[in-house]
Amino acid sequence: MATAVVTENFKPQGKGHTKTQSRVQLEGLRDALGTQSLEQLRGMIRTLPGLVKDDDNLRQDVLNAVGQLQAEIETPWDTIQRIFLLNPWYGVSITIGVNMGLFRTLVHSASPLSAREIATKCEADLNFTQRLLRCLNSFNAVKQFDTYGELVFAPTNMTRTFTTPMGEACPPFITEFFHPAWLKFPAKLRGNGYKPPPSGTETVFNDIYNMPGKHVWEILATTPYIADGGVFMSQYNAAHKHWTDVYPVNQRLVEGADKDPNSIFMVDIGGWTGSVAISTCEKFPEAPGKFMVLDLPSAVASASSLPPRVHPCAHDFFKPYPAEVQGARFYFMRYISHDWNQDDLVAILTNIRIAMKPGYSRLLINDWVVPEKNPHPFMCSQDLTMMHLAGGEERSEARFRDAITRAGLQLSNIFRPRDKISESVVECQVAGNESADAGVKGAFNVDSSVADS
């Protein structure tokens, strides 16, 4: 498609190229696009959102191509400015706008508002509001209009994004809780010889909050951001492919499950607000038994209004599991394994293995299985995020196999989504009990998407 042609064929010249050479390059670009003008190119670009909205892989390919094109044509100063001087302020200015109610004010207004009207409604200083609006308008977070000599502001799609539950929870949670640690991470690495934190209780968060010996989630529970964190994670789950779209639940879990209504069907480990257990229960009403949400007391306390078949269980998964959650049909971990280093993950998996019923129970790990070659950029950035906040990692298949085997489990399948960014489902059973695997012999990968099969 046109974007790929631009990326491959429009290469800027070296430092000394002339305007004439630039014009030749521009004409080459036009020729590559079929002699269409730059204005027509802009028109083509405007059509892209509609073309890619229903195809996640195509959308990611276009975004990657745009990023590659930007990196090719920008100057060194453009690159420095974008990464260090512009991008940080996008998140900070949006966080300020969320905190002061600016986006809600614009969305709820029947007509565009002046800076003075916004400042009055938000109880903010006029000069500050004008300068913040100028910044937000520069990257389309709000839209500025000139009406009869007066500048007014109206909402954009981005404005509306930051009035949703996810949009209002994410900015303070990320900017105010996480960002201070990000800024300290380079110095931490420089001081320890560029090694990952030795444990999840020896990170920059321990330094910043002066809470030695505490994991990041224990630290979070002491801050005002715990509620925003719960909303963020539940909405983050909703924005990604549901694990049941990748894994054949009926064939591998519902069939053969204990029909006793008091049996345990699912244990959602580290389930926080219970969003995954609730959605799974709703998707599979025919599944027998109970759905348990297992997490620390501070986390399950926020799991309110649970449906009748979903029950909270306050528990530390580094300790042996209580009888009420032993022998479940399956144990489920989404965004948990990546929180921990290899030794900690082995300890977590070992406790799960002890609670499992050999020949009956399965463990499902719903996380990225990072490709060895050219993983998605978000996977790479999240890997460093997990390293700095908890000493964790986004794992390759080899790293998963190592931890699973050391815990006395056997990796029986990997169910991979067809898109390039959703999480896989790593299926495990107690080692030496192949009857749990419904006749599947050995360990192998399944490139599957249940929705497409």
PDB file of N, CA and C in Angstrom, residues 215-270:
ATOM      1  N   HIS A 215       6.818  -5.028  47.891  1.00  0.00           N
ATOM      2  CA  HIS A 215       6.623  -5.128  46.449  1.00  0.00           C
ATOM      3  C   HIS A 215       5.820  -3.923  45.979  1.00  0.00           C
ATOM      4  N   VAL A 216       5.927  -3.610  44.687  1.00  0.00           N
ATOM      5  CA  VAL A 216       5.265  -2.418  44.152  1.00  0.00           C
ATOM      6  C   VAL A 216       3.767  -2.418  44.425  1.00  0.00           C
ATOM      7  N   TRP A 217       3.130  -3.608  44.405  1.00  0.00           N
ATOM      8  CA  TRP A 217       1.682  -3.634  44.621  1.00  0.00           C
ATOM      9  C   TRP A 217       1.339  -3.370  46.083  1.00  0.00           C
ATOM     10  N   GLU A 218       2.231  -3.740  46.994  1.00  0.00           N
ATOM     11  CA  GLU A 218       2.035  -3.382  48.397  1.00  0.00           C
ATOM     12  C   GLU A 218       2.221  -1.881  48.597  1.00  0.00           C
ATOM     13  N   ILE A 219       3.177  -1.315  47.876  1.00  0.00           N
ATOM     14  CA  ILE A 219       3.391   0.134  47.947  1.00  0.00           C
ATOM     15  C   ILE A 219       2.187   0.869  47.381  1.00  0.00           C
ATOM     16  N   LEU A 220       1.690   0.405  46.233  1.00  0.00           N
ATOM     17  CA  LEU A 220       0.523   1.034  45.613  1.00  0.00           C
ATOM     18  C   LEU A 220      -0.659   1.076  46.571  1.00  0.00           C
ATOM     19  N   ALA A 221      -0.832   0.027  47.363  1.00  0.00           N
ATOM     20  CA  ALA A 221      -1.974  -0.052  48.276  1.00  0.00           C
ATOM     21  C   ALA A 221      -1.942   1.030  49.345  1.00  0.00           C
ATOM     22  N   THR A 222      -0.783   1.647  49.570  1.00  0.00           N
ATOM     23  CA  THR A 222      -0.670   2.702  50.584  1.00  0.00           C
ATOM     24  C   THR A 222      -0.868   4.091  49.996  1.00  0.00           C
ATOM     25  N   THR A 223      -1.100   4.181  48.688  1.00  0.00           N
ATOM     26  CA  THR A 223      -1.188   5.473  48.010  1.00  0.00           C
ATOM     27  C   THR A 223      -2.624   5.786  47.607  1.00  0.00           C
ATOM     28  N   PRO A 224      -2.888   7.040  47.212  1.00  0.00           N
ATOM     29  CA  PRO A 224      -4.224   7.396  46.721  1.00  0.00           C
ATOM     30  C   PRO A 224      -4.541   6.814  45.348  1.00  0.00           C
ATOM     31  N   TYR A 225      -3.567   6.132  44.720  1.00  0.00           N
ATOM     32  CA  TYR A 225      -3.730   5.674  43.339  1.00  0.00           C
ATOM     33  C   TYR A 225      -4.246   4.246  43.238  1.00  0.00           C
ATOM     34  N   ILE A 226      -4.552   3.608  44.348  1.00  0.00           N
ATOM     35  CA  ILE A 226      -4.994   2.215  44.321  1.00  0.00           C
ATOM     36  C   ILE A 226      -6.305   2.066  43.551  1.00  0.00           C
ATOM     37  N   ALA A 227      -7.235   3.001  43.734  1.00  0.00           N
ATOM     38  CA  ALA A 227      -8.518   2.906  43.023  1.00  0.00           C
ATOM     39  C   ALA A 227      -8.326   3.107  41.522  1.00  0.00           C
ATOM     40  N   ASP A 228      -7.526   4.114  41.145  1.00  0.00           N
ATOM     41  CA  ASP A 228      -7.242   4.336  39.726  1.00  0.00           C
ATOM     42  C   ASP A 228      -6.546   3.122  39.117  1.00  0.00           C
ATOM     43  N   GLY A 229      -5.674   2.479  39.898  1.00  0.00           N
ATOM     44  CA  GLY A 229      -4.994   1.286  39.409  1.00  0.00           C
ATOM     45  C   GLY A 229      -5.965   0.166  39.105  1.00  0.00           C
ATOM     46  N   GLY A 230      -6.976  -0.012  39.964  1.00  0.00           N
ATOM     47  CA  GLY A 230      -7.982  -1.040  39.730  1.00  0.00           C
ATOM     48  C   GLY A 230      -8.783  -0.775  38.472  1.00  0.00           C
ATOM     49  N   VAL A 231      -9.188   0.482  38.277  1.00  0.00           N
ATOM     50  CA  VAL A 231      -9.937   0.849  37.067  1.00  0.00           C
ATOM     51  C   VAL A 231      -9.066   0.658  35.836  1.00  0.00           C
ATOM     52  N   PHE A 232      -7.826   1.100  35.927  1.00  0.00           N
ATOM     53  CA  PHE A 232      -6.909   0.979  34.792  1.00  0.00           C
ATOM     54  C   PHE A 232      -6.749  -0.467  34.362  1.00  0.00           C
ATOM     55  N   MET A 233      -6.507  -1.373  35.314  1.00  0.00           N
ATOM     56  CA  MET A 233      -6.270  -2.765  34.962  1.00  0.00           C
ATOM     57  C   MET A 233      -7.521  -3.433  34.410  1.00  0.00           C
ATOM     58  N   SER A 234      -8.693  -3.118  34.978  1.00  0.00           N
ATOM     59  CA  SER A 234      -9.917  -3.735  34.466  1.00  0.00           C
ATOM     60  C   SER A 234     -10.209  -3.252  33.051  1.00  0.00           C
ATOM     61  N   GLN A 235      -9.979  -1.965  32.784  1.00  0.00           N
ATOM     62  CA  GLN A 235     -10.217  -1.427  31.449  1.00  0.00           C
ATOM     63  C   GLN A 235      -9.130  -1.880  30.472  1.00  0.00           C
ATOM     64  N   TYR A 236      -7.917  -2.042  30.958  1.00  0.00           N
ATOM     65  CA  TYR A 236      -6.825  -2.564  30.129  1.00  0.00           C
ATOM     66  C   TYR A 236      -7.170  -3.971  29.662  1.00  0.00           C
ATOM     67  N   ASN A 237      -7.724  -4.769  30.568  1.00  0.00           N
ATOM     68  CA  ASN A 237      -8.180  -6.110  30.197  1.00  0.00           C
ATOM     69  C   ASN A 237      -9.210  -6.036  29.087  1.00  0.00           C
ATOM     70  N   ALA A 238     -10.173  -5.109  29.246  1.00  0.00           N
ATOM     71  CA  ALA A 238     -11.262  -5.003  28.278  1.00  0.00           C
ATOM     72  C   ALA A 238     -10.761  -4.571  26.905  1.00  0.00           C
ATOM     73  N   ALA A 239      -9.655  -3.820  26.866  1.00  0.00           N
ATOM     74  CA  ALA A 239      -9.135  -3.312  25.599  1.00  0.00           C
ATOM     75  C   ALA A 239      -8.326  -4.352  24.830  1.00  0.00           C
ATOM     76  N   HIS A 240      -7.974  -5.457  25.480  1.00  0.00           N
ATOM     77  CA  HIS A 240      -7.190  -6.511  24.823  1.00  0.00           C
ATOM     78  C   HIS A 240      -8.083  -7.709  24.498  1.00  0.00           C
ATOM     79  N   LYS A 241      -7.615  -8.540  23.592  1.00  0.00           N
ATOM     80  CA  LYS A 241      -8.358  -9.738  23.226  1.00  0.00           C
ATOM     81  C   LYS A 241      -8.589 -10.587  24.469  1.00  0.00           C
ATOM     82  N   HIS A 242      -9.846 -10.983  24.695  1.00  0.00           N
ATOM     83  CA  HIS A 242     -10.163 -11.796  25.864  1.00  0.00           C
ATOM     84  C   HIS A 242      -9.525 -13.170  25.707  1.00  0.00           C
ATOM     85  N   TRP A 243      -9.064 -13.720  26.814  1.00  0.00           N
ATOM     86  CA  TRP A 243      -8.340 -14.999  26.734  1.00  0.00           C
ATOM     87  C   TRP A 243      -9.189 -16.101  26.126  1.00  0.00           C
ATOM     88  N   THR A 244     -10.509 -16.016  26.290  1.00  0.00           N
ATOM     89  CA  THR A 244     -11.392 -17.046  25.739  1.00  0.00           C
ATOM     90  C   THR A 244     -11.541 -16.931  24.224  1.00  0.00           C
ATOM     91  N   ASP A 245     -11.061 -15.823  23.632  1.00  0.00           N
ATOM     92  CA  ASP A 245     -11.027 -15.712  22.177  1.00  0.00           C
ATOM     93  C   ASP A 245      -9.848 -16.485  21.591  1.00  0.00           C
ATOM     94  N   VAL A 246      -8.924 -16.873  22.433  1.00  0.00           N
ATOM     95  CA  VAL A 246      -7.717 -17.574  21.999  1.00  0.00           C
ATOM     96  C   VAL A 246      -7.746 -19.044  22.405  1.00  0.00           C
ATOM     97  N   TYR A 247      -8.392 -19.327  23.525  1.00  0.00           N
ATOM     98  CA  TYR A 247      -8.335 -20.662  24.126  1.00  0.00           C
ATOM     99  C   TYR A 247      -9.702 -21.344  24.053  1.00  0.00           C
ATOM    100  N   PRO A 248      -9.777 -22.627  23.647  1.00  0.00           N
ATOM    101  CA  PRO A 248     -11.056 -23.345  23.520  1.00  0.00           C
ATOM    102  C   PRO A 248     -11.578 -23.812  24.880  1.00  0.00           C
ATOM    103  N   VAL A 249     -12.321 -22.968  25.550  1.00  0.00           N
ATOM    104  CA  VAL A 249     -12.745 -23.217  26.932  1.00  0.00           C
ATOM    105  C   VAL A 249     -13.647 -24.437  27.036  1.00  0.00           C
ATOM    106  N   ASN A 250     -14.640 -24.532  26.176  1.00  0.00           N
ATOM    107  CA  ASN A 250     -15.585 -25.653  26.283  1.00  0.00           C
ATOM    108  C   ASN A 250     -14.885 -26.998  26.133  1.00  0.00           C
ATOM    109  N   GLN A 251     -14.058 -27.118  25.104  1.00  0.00           N
ATOM    110  CA  GLN A 251     -13.423 -28.404  24.827  1.00  0.00           C
ATOM    111  C   GLN A 251     -12.399 -28.799  25.887  1.00  0.00           C
ATOM    112  N   ARG A 252     -11.706 -27.819  26.464  1.00  0.00           N
ATOM    113  CA  ARG A 252     -10.577 -28.161  27.325  1.00  0.00           C
ATOM    114  C   ARG A 252     -10.843 -27.937  28.813  1.00  0.00           C
ATOM    115  N   LEU A 253     -11.944 -27.253  29.147  1.00  0.00           N
ATOM    116  CA  LEU A 253     -12.214 -26.995  30.561  1.00  0.00           C
ATOM    117  C   LEU A 253     -13.622 -27.385  30.991  1.00  0.00           C
ATOM    118  N   VAL A 254     -14.630 -26.955  30.230  1.00  0.00           N
ATOM    119  CA  VAL A 254     -16.012 -27.252  30.624  1.00  0.00           C
ATOM    120  C   VAL A 254     -16.268 -28.750  30.522  1.00  0.00           C
ATOM    121  N   GLU A 255     -15.867 -29.341  29.392  1.00  0.00           N
ATOM    122  CA  GLU A 255     -15.998 -30.795  29.254  1.00  0.00           C
ATOM    123  C   GLU A 255     -15.081 -31.488  30.266  1.00  0.00           C
ATOM    124  N   GLY A 256     -15.637 -32.389  31.015  1.00  0.00           N
ATOM    125  CA  GLY A 256     -14.854 -33.120  32.002  1.00  0.00           C
ATOM    126  C   GLY A 256     -14.753 -32.451  33.350  1.00  0.00           C
ATOM    127  N   ALA A 257     -15.398 -31.283  33.523  1.00  0.00           N
ATOM    128  CA  ALA A 257     -15.336 -30.585  34.804  1.00  0.00           C
ATOM    129  C   ALA A 257     -16.299 -31.210  35.810  1.00  0.00           C
ATOM    130  N   ASP A 258     -15.975 -31.101  37.079  1.00  0.00           N
ATOM    131  CA  ASP A 258     -16.823 -31.585  38.174  1.00  0.00           C
ATOM    132  C   ASP A 258     -18.147 -30.826  38.145  1.00  0.00           C
ATOM    133  N   LYS A 259     -19.275 -31.537  38.108  1.00  0.00           N
ATOM    134  CA  LYS A 259     -20.593 -30.909  37.997  1.00  0.00           C
ATOM    135  C   LYS A 259     -21.144 -30.417  39.329  1.00  0.00           C
ATOM    136  N   ASP A 260     -20.479 -30.716  40.412  1.00  0.00           N
ATOM    137  CA  ASP A 260     -20.935 -30.273  41.734  1.00  0.00           C
ATOM    138  C   ASP A 260     -20.938 -28.742  41.772  1.00  0.00           C
ATOM    139  N   PRO A 261     -22.085 -28.108  42.099  1.00  0.00           N
ATOM    140  CA  PRO A 261     -22.139 -26.640  42.126  1.00  0.00           C
ATOM    141  C   PRO A 261     -21.214 -26.019  43.162  1.00  0.00           C
ATOM    142  N   ASN A 262     -20.764 -26.804  44.134  1.00  0.00           N
ATOM    143  CA  ASN A 262     -19.836 -26.294  45.145  1.00  0.00           C
ATOM    144  C   ASN A 262     -18.370 -26.515  44.766  1.00  0.00           C
ATOM    145  N   SER A 263     -18.137 -27.163  43.634  1.00  0.00           N
ATOM    146  CA  SER A 263     -16.756 -27.350  43.182  1.00  0.00           C
ATOM    147  C   SER A 263     -16.200 -26.008  42.690  1.00  0.00           C
ATOM    148  N   ILE A 264     -14.895 -25.959  42.541  1.00  0.00           N
ATOM    149  CA  ILE A 264     -14.247 -24.736  42.056  1.00  0.00           C
ATOM    150  C   ILE A 264     -13.892 -24.925  40.586  1.00  0.00           C
ATOM    151  N   PHE A 265     -14.462 -24.087  39.746  1.00  0.00           N
ATOM    152  CA  PHE A 265     -14.156 -24.152  38.320  1.00  0.00           C
ATOM    153  C   PHE A 265     -12.917 -23.311  38.001  1.00  0.00           C
ATOM    154  N   MET A 266     -12.909 -22.048  38.420  1.00  0.00           N
ATOM    155  CA  MET A 266     -11.820 -21.128  38.073  1.00  0.00           C
ATOM    156  C   MET A 266     -11.283 -20.452  39.329  1.00  0.00           C
ATOM    157  N   VAL A 267      -9.967 -20.340  39.414  1.00  0.00           N
ATOM    158  CA  VAL A 267      -9.320 -19.497  40.421  1.00  0.00           C
ATOM    159  C   VAL A 267      -8.516 -18.441  39.663  1.00  0.00           C
ATOM    160  N   ASP A 268      -8.989 -17.207  39.712  1.00  0.00           N
ATOM    161  CA  ASP A 268      -8.333 -16.093  39.024  1.00  0.00           C
ATOM    162  C   ASP A 268      -7.285 -15.507  39.971  1.00  0.00           C
ATOM    163  N   ILE A 269      -6.034 -15.886  39.765  1.00  0.00           N
ATOM    164  CA  ILE A 269      -4.938 -15.536  40.672  1.00  0.00           C
ATOM    165  C   ILE A 269      -4.479 -14.107  40.395  1.00  0.00           C
ATOM    166  N   GLY A 270      -4.490 -13.280  41.437  1.00  0.00           N
ATOM    167  CA  GLY A 270      -4.166 -11.869  41.259  1.00  0.00           C
ATOM    168  C   GLY A 270      -5.250 -11.154  40.484  1.00  0.00           C
TER     169      GLY A 270
END
